[in-house]
Tab-separated table of C-alpha atoms in Angstrom:
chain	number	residue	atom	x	y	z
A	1	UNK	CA	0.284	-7.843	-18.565
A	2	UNK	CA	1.399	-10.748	-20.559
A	3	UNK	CA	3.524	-9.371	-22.550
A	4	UNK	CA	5.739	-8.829	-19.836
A	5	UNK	CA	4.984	-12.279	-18.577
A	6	UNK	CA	6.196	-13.279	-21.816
A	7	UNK	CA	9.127	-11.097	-22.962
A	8	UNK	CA	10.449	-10.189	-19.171
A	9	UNK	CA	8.955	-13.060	-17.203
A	10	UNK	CA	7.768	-10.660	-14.466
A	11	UNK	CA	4.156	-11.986	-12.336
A	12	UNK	CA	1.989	-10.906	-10.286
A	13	UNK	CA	0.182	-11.851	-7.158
A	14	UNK	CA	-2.785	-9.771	-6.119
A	15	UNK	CA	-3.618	-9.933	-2.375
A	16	UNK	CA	-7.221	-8.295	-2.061
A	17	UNK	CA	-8.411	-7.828	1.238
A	18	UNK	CA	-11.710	-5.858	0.462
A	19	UNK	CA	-14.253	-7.414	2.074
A	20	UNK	CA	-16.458	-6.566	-1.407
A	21	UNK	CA	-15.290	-4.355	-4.543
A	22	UNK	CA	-17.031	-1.051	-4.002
A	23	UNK	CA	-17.226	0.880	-6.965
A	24	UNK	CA	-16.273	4.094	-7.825
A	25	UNK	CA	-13.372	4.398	-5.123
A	26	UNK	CA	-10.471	6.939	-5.341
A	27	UNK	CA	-7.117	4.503	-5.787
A	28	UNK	CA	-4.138	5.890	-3.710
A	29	UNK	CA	-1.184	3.855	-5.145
A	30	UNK	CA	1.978	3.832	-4.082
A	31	UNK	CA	4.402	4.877	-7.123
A	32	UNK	CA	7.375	3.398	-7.551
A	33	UNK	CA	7.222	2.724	-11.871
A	34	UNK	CA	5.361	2.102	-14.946
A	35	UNK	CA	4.001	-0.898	-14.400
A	36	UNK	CA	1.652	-0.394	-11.868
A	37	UNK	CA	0.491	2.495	-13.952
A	38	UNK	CA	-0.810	-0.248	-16.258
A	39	UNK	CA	-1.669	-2.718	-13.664
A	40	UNK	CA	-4.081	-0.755	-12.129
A	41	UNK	CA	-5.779	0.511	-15.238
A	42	UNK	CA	-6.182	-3.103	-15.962
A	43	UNK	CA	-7.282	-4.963	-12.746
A	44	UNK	CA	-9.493	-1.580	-11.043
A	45	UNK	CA	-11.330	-1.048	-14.243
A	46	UNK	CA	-13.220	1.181	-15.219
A	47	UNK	CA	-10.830	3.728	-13.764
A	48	UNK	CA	-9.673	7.303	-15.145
A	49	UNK	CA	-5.722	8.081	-13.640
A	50	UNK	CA	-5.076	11.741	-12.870
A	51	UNK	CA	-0.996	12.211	-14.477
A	52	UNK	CA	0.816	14.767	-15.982
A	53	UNK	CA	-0.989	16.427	-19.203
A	54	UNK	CA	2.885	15.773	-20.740
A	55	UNK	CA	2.294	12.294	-21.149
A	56	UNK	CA	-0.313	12.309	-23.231
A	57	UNK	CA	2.133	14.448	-26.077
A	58	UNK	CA	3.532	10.763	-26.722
A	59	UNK	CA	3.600	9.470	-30.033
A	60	UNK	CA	1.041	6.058	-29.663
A	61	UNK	CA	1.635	5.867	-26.087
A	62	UNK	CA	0.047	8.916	-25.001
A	63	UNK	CA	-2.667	8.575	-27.994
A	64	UNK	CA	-3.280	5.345	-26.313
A	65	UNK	CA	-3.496	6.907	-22.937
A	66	UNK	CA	-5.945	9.329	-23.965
A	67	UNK	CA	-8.713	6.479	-24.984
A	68	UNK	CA	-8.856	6.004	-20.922
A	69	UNK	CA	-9.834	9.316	-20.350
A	70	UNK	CA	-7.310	10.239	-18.086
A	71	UNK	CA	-6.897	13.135	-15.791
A	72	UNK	CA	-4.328	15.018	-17.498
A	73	UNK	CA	-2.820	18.194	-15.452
A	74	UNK	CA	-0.377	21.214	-16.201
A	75	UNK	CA	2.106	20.547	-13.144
A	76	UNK	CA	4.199	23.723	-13.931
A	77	UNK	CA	0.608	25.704	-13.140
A	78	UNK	CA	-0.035	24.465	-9.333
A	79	UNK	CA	-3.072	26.132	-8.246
A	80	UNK	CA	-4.726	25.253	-11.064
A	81	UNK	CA	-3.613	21.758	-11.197
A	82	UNK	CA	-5.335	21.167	-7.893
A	83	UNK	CA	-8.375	22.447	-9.028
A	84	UNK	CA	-8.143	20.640	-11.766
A	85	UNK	CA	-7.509	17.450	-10.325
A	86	UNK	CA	-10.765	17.718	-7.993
A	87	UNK	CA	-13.049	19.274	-10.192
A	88	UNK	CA	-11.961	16.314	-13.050
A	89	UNK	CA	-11.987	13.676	-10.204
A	90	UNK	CA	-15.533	14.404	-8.699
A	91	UNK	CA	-17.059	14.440	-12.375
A	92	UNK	CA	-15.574	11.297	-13.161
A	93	UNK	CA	-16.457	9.495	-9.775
A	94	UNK	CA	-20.024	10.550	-10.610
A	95	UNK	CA	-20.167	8.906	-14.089
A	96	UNK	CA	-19.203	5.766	-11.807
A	97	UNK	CA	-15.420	5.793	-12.775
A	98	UNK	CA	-12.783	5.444	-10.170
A	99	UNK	CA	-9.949	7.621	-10.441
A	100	UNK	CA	-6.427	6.357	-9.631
A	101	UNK	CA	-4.259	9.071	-7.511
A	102	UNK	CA	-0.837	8.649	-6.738
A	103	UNK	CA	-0.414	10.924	-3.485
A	104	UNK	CA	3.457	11.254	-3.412
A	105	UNK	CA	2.484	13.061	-7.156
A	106	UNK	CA	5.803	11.364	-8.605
A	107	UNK	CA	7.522	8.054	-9.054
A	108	UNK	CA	9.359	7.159	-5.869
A	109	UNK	CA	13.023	5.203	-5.793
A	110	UNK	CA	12.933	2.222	-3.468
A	111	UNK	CA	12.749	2.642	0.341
A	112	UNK	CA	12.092	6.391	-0.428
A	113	UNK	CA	9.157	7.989	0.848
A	114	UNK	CA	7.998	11.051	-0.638
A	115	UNK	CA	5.247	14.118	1.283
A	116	UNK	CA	1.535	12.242	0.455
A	117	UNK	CA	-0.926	15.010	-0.703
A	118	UNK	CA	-3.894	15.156	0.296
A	119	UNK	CA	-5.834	15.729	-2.965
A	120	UNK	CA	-7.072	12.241	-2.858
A	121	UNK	CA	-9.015	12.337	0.032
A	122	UNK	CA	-10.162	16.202	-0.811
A	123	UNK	CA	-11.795	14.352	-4.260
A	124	UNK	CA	-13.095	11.258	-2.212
A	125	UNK	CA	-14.490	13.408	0.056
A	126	UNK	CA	-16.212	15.429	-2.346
A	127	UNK	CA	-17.539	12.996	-3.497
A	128	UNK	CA	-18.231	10.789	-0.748
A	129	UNK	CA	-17.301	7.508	-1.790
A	130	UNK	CA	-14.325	5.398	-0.042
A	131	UNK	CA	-10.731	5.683	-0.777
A	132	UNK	CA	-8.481	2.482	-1.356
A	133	UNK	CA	-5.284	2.180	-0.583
A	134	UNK	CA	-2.706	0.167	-2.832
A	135	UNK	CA	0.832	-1.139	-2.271
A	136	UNK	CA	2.985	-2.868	-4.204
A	137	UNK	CA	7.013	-3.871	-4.474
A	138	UNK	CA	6.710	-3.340	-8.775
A	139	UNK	CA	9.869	-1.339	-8.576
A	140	UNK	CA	12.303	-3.899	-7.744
A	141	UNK	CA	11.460	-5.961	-10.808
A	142	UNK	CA	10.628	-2.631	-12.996
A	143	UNK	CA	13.316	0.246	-11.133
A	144	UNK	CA	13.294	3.429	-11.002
A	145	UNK	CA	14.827	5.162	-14.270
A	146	UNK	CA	16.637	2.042	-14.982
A	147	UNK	CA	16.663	0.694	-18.813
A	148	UNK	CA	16.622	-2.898	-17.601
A	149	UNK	CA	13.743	-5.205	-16.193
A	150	UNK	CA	14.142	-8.242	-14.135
A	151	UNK	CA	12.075	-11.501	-13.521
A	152	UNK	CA	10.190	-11.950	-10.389
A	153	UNK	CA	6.650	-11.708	-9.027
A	154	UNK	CA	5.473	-8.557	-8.080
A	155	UNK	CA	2.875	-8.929	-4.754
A	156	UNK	CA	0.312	-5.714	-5.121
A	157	UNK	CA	-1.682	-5.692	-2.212
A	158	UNK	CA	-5.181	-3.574	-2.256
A	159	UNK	CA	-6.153	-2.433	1.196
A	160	UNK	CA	-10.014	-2.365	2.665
A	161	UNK	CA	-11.902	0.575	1.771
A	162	UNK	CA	-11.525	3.386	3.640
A	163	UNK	CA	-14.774	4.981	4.518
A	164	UNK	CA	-14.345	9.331	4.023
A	165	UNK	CA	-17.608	10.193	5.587
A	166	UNK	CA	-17.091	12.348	8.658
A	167	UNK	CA	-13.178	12.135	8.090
A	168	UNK	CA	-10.785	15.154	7.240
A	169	UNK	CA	-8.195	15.269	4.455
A	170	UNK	CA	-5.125	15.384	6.841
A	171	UNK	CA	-6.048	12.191	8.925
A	172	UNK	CA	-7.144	10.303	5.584
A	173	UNK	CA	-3.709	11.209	3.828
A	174	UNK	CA	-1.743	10.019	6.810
A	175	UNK	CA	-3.784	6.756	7.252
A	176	UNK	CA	-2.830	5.652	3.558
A	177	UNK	CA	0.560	6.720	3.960
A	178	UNK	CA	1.180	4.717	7.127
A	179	UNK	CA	-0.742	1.646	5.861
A	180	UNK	CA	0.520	2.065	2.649
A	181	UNK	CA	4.576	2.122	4.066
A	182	UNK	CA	4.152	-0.699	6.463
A	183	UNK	CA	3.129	-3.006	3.857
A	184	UNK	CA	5.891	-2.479	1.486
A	185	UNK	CA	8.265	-2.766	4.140
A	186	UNK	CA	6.948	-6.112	4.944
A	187	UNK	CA	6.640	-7.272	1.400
A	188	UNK	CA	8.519	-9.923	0.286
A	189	UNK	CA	11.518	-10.023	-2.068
A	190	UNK	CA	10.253	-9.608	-5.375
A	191	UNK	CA	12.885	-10.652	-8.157
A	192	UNK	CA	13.776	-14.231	-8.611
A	193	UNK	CA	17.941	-13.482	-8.005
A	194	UNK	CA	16.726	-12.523	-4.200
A	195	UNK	CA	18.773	-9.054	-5.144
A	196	UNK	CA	16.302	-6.113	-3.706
A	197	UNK	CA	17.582	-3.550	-6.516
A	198	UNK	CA	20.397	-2.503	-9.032
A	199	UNK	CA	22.478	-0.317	-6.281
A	200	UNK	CA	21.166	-2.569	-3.000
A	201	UNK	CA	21.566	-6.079	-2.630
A	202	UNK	CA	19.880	-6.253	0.113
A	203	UNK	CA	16.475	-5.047	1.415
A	204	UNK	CA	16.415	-2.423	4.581
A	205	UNK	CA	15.392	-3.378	7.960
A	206	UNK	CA	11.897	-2.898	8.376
A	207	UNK	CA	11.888	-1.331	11.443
Protein backbone atom coordinates (compact mmCIF):
# COMPACT_ATOMS: atom_id res chain seq x y z
CA UNK A 1 0.00 0.00 0.00
CA UNK A 2 2.76 2.45 -0.26
CA UNK A 3 2.96 2.83 -3.46
CA UNK A 4 -0.16 4.50 -3.47
CA UNK A 5 0.87 6.39 -0.40
CA UNK A 6 3.59 7.48 -2.49
CA UNK A 7 2.45 8.05 -6.10
CA UNK A 8 -1.44 8.98 -5.15
CA UNK A 9 -1.04 10.04 -1.53
CA UNK A 10 -4.10 7.98 -0.51
CA UNK A 11 -3.98 6.48 3.62
CA UNK A 12 -5.50 4.46 5.54
CA UNK A 13 -6.93 4.19 8.97
CA UNK A 14 -7.93 0.78 10.23
CA UNK A 15 -10.56 0.81 13.02
CA UNK A 16 -10.55 -2.89 14.47
CA UNK A 17 -13.04 -3.61 16.87
CA UNK A 18 -12.43 -7.45 17.31
CA UNK A 19 -12.11 -8.08 20.63
CA UNK A 20 -9.11 -10.77 19.42
CA UNK A 21 -8.14 -11.81 15.67
CA UNK A 22 -9.75 -15.19 15.24
CA UNK A 23 -8.35 -17.03 12.55
CA UNK A 24 -9.64 -18.56 9.73
CA UNK A 25 -12.85 -16.22 9.43
CA UNK A 26 -14.90 -15.77 6.19
CA UNK A 27 -14.31 -11.75 5.25
CA UNK A 28 -17.61 -10.16 3.94
CA UNK A 29 -16.32 -6.84 2.44
CA UNK A 30 -18.13 -4.33 1.20
CA UNK A 31 -17.01 -3.66 -2.61
CA UNK A 32 -16.82 -0.55 -3.84
CA UNK A 33 -12.99 -0.84 -5.93
CA UNK A 34 -9.65 -2.25 -6.30
CA UNK A 35 -8.09 -1.21 -3.53
CA UNK A 36 -9.64 -2.92 -0.91
CA UNK A 37 -9.13 -5.97 -3.02
CA UNK A 38 -5.46 -5.47 -2.11
CA UNK A 39 -5.97 -4.11 1.27
CA UNK A 40 -7.47 -6.96 2.55
CA UNK A 41 -5.13 -9.50 1.04
CA UNK A 42 -2.54 -7.53 2.82
CA UNK A 43 -3.78 -6.66 6.38
CA UNK A 44 -6.22 -10.27 6.87
CA UNK A 45 -3.39 -12.44 5.79
CA UNK A 46 -3.19 -15.44 5.12
CA UNK A 47 -6.42 -15.14 3.17
CA UNK A 48 -7.55 -16.83 -0.27
CA UNK A 49 -10.38 -14.20 -2.17
CA UNK A 50 -13.10 -16.01 -4.09
CA UNK A 51 -13.34 -13.53 -7.72
CA UNK A 52 -14.04 -14.08 -11.08
CA UNK A 53 -11.79 -16.97 -12.81
CA UNK A 54 -11.43 -13.89 -15.67
CA UNK A 55 -9.10 -12.10 -13.67
CA UNK A 56 -6.65 -14.34 -13.35
CA UNK A 57 -6.26 -14.35 -17.66
CA UNK A 58 -4.26 -10.98 -16.87
CA UNK A 59 -0.97 -10.56 -18.16
CA UNK A 60 1.31 -10.16 -14.56
CA UNK A 61 -1.61 -9.08 -12.70
CA UNK A 62 -3.58 -12.10 -12.77
CA UNK A 63 -0.18 -14.32 -12.73
CA UNK A 64 0.36 -12.41 -9.62
CA UNK A 65 -3.07 -13.11 -8.35
CA UNK A 66 -2.76 -16.66 -8.81
CA UNK A 67 0.40 -16.99 -6.21
CA UNK A 68 -2.54 -16.20 -3.47
CA UNK A 69 -4.42 -19.01 -4.35
CA UNK A 70 -7.48 -17.43 -5.02
CA UNK A 71 -10.95 -18.69 -5.48
CA UNK A 72 -11.37 -18.27 -9.05
CA UNK A 73 -15.12 -18.95 -10.46
CA UNK A 74 -16.87 -19.23 -14.00
CA UNK A 75 -19.71 -16.51 -13.32
CA UNK A 76 -21.40 -17.16 -16.76
CA UNK A 77 -21.95 -21.01 -15.23
CA UNK A 78 -24.13 -20.12 -11.92
CA UNK A 79 -24.92 -23.31 -10.37
CA UNK A 80 -21.71 -24.36 -10.57
CA UNK A 81 -20.12 -21.26 -9.42
CA UNK A 82 -21.90 -21.68 -6.12
CA UNK A 83 -20.73 -24.93 -5.67
CA UNK A 84 -17.68 -23.97 -6.44
CA UNK A 85 -17.36 -21.20 -4.23
CA UNK A 86 -18.34 -23.45 -1.06
CA UNK A 87 -16.70 -26.48 -1.84
CA UNK A 88 -13.22 -24.14 -2.57
CA UNK A 89 -14.09 -22.02 0.56
CA UNK A 90 -14.57 -24.90 3.17
CA UNK A 91 -11.20 -26.58 1.89
CA UNK A 92 -9.39 -23.53 2.25
CA UNK A 93 -10.86 -22.52 5.75
CA UNK A 94 -9.65 -25.97 6.81
CA UNK A 95 -5.98 -25.50 5.74
CA UNK A 96 -6.45 -22.39 8.22
CA UNK A 97 -6.86 -19.75 5.37
CA UNK A 98 -9.57 -17.20 5.53
CA UNK A 99 -11.37 -16.56 2.50
CA UNK A 100 -12.44 -13.01 1.56
CA UNK A 101 -16.22 -12.88 0.04
CA UNK A 102 -17.67 -9.96 -1.31
CA UNK A 103 -21.57 -10.68 -0.88
CA UNK A 104 -23.00 -8.02 -3.33
CA UNK A 105 -20.67 -10.46 -5.94
CA UNK A 106 -19.66 -7.10 -7.85
CA UNK A 107 -18.11 -3.71 -7.34
CA UNK A 108 -20.74 -1.31 -6.07
CA UNK A 109 -20.91 2.70 -7.15
CA UNK A 110 -21.17 4.92 -4.10
CA UNK A 111 -24.36 5.06 -1.97
CA UNK A 112 -25.50 2.00 -4.07
CA UNK A 113 -26.44 -1.04 -2.44
CA UNK A 114 -26.51 -4.12 -4.29
CA UNK A 115 -28.78 -7.90 -3.18
CA UNK A 116 -25.99 -9.53 -0.43
CA UNK A 117 -25.76 -13.34 -1.15
CA UNK A 118 -25.71 -15.49 1.13
CA UNK A 119 -22.82 -17.77 0.05
CA UNK A 120 -20.70 -16.38 2.75
CA UNK A 121 -22.44 -17.47 5.56
CA UNK A 122 -23.44 -20.97 3.64
CA UNK A 123 -19.22 -21.46 3.59
CA UNK A 124 -18.83 -20.10 7.25
CA UNK A 125 -21.32 -22.22 8.26
CA UNK A 126 -19.94 -25.17 6.77
CA UNK A 127 -17.34 -24.72 8.20
CA UNK A 128 -18.16 -23.39 11.44
CA UNK A 129 -15.90 -20.69 12.05
CA UNK A 130 -17.11 -16.85 12.45
CA UNK A 131 -17.79 -14.48 9.72
CA UNK A 132 -16.35 -10.80 9.78
CA UNK A 133 -17.80 -8.12 8.49
CA UNK A 134 -15.76 -5.22 6.72
CA UNK A 135 -16.62 -1.66 5.65
CA UNK A 136 -14.84 0.80 4.16
CA UNK A 137 -15.35 4.40 2.15
CA UNK A 138 -12.12 3.21 -0.50
CA UNK A 139 -14.30 4.26 -3.35
CA UNK A 140 -14.38 7.86 -2.92
CA UNK A 141 -10.61 8.15 -3.11
CA UNK A 142 -10.35 5.04 -5.72
CA UNK A 143 -14.17 5.41 -7.78
CA UNK A 144 -15.93 3.32 -9.42
CA UNK A 145 -14.72 2.85 -13.21
CA UNK A 146 -13.08 6.13 -13.01
CA UNK A 147 -9.34 6.49 -14.56
CA UNK A 148 -8.41 8.99 -11.86
CA UNK A 149 -7.43 8.57 -8.06
CA UNK A 150 -7.60 11.16 -5.43
CA UNK A 151 -5.75 11.86 -2.07
CA UNK A 152 -7.41 11.21 1.15
CA UNK A 153 -7.53 8.62 3.94
CA UNK A 154 -9.56 5.82 3.48
CA UNK A 155 -11.20 4.61 7.20
CA UNK A 156 -11.80 0.55 6.76
CA UNK A 157 -13.50 -0.52 9.66
CA UNK A 158 -13.49 -4.51 10.57
CA UNK A 159 -16.53 -5.48 12.57
CA UNK A 160 -16.53 -8.18 15.70
CA UNK A 161 -16.78 -11.63 14.70
CA UNK A 162 -19.85 -12.93 14.05
CA UNK A 163 -20.37 -16.26 15.64
CA UNK A 164 -22.39 -18.87 12.73
CA UNK A 165 -23.07 -21.62 15.13
CA UNK A 166 -26.80 -22.22 15.46
CA UNK A 167 -27.45 -19.26 12.91
CA UNK A 168 -29.09 -19.59 9.34
CA UNK A 169 -27.74 -18.15 6.09
CA UNK A 170 -30.65 -15.61 5.60
CA UNK A 171 -30.35 -13.90 9.12
CA UNK A 172 -26.37 -13.95 8.83
CA UNK A 173 -26.51 -12.25 5.25
CA UNK A 174 -28.86 -9.59 6.48
CA UNK A 175 -26.88 -8.89 9.74
CA UNK A 176 -23.66 -7.99 7.59
CA UNK A 177 -25.59 -6.12 5.22
CA UNK A 178 -27.25 -3.90 7.81
CA UNK A 179 -24.04 -3.48 9.88
CA UNK A 180 -22.10 -3.29 7.00
CA UNK A 181 -24.51 -0.12 5.39
CA UNK A 182 -24.81 1.77 8.59
CA UNK A 183 -21.22 2.15 8.91
CA UNK A 184 -20.47 3.51 5.58
CA UNK A 185 -23.16 5.83 5.89
CA UNK A 186 -21.64 7.17 8.97
CA UNK A 187 -18.12 7.20 7.69
CA UNK A 188 -16.43 10.17 7.35
CA UNK A 189 -15.44 12.12 4.22
CA UNK A 190 -12.64 10.43 2.80
CA UNK A 191 -10.70 12.67 0.16
CA UNK A 192 -8.74 15.61 1.30
CA UNK A 193 -10.91 18.29 -1.23
CA UNK A 194 -14.05 17.31 1.22
CA UNK A 195 -15.75 16.41 -2.45
CA UNK A 196 -17.67 12.86 -1.72
CA UNK A 197 -17.17 11.72 -5.54
CA UNK A 198 -16.59 12.75 -9.27
CA UNK A 199 -20.56 13.25 -10.08
CA UNK A 200 -21.59 14.23 -6.13
CA UNK A 201 -20.17 16.89 -4.24
CA UNK A 202 -21.73 16.15 -1.52
CA UNK A 203 -22.34 13.02 0.62
CA UNK A 204 -26.21 11.71 1.10
CA UNK A 205 -28.08 12.06 4.22
CA UNK A 206 -27.58 9.22 6.29
CA UNK A 207 -30.83 8.62 7.26
Amino acid sequence: MLWLRVTCNIRFKVIDQRSKAEHPVVVMAKHQSTWETMFLQYYMAPISTILKKELMRIPFFGWGLATLKPIAIDRSNRMQALKDVKSKGIERLREGVSVLIFPEGTRMPLGKVGTYYKSGPDIACGAGVPVVPVAHNAAECWPHKHYLKYPGTITVIIGEAINTEGRDRKSLTEEVKIWTEQQIAALPLARDDGIYSPLQKDKPDAS
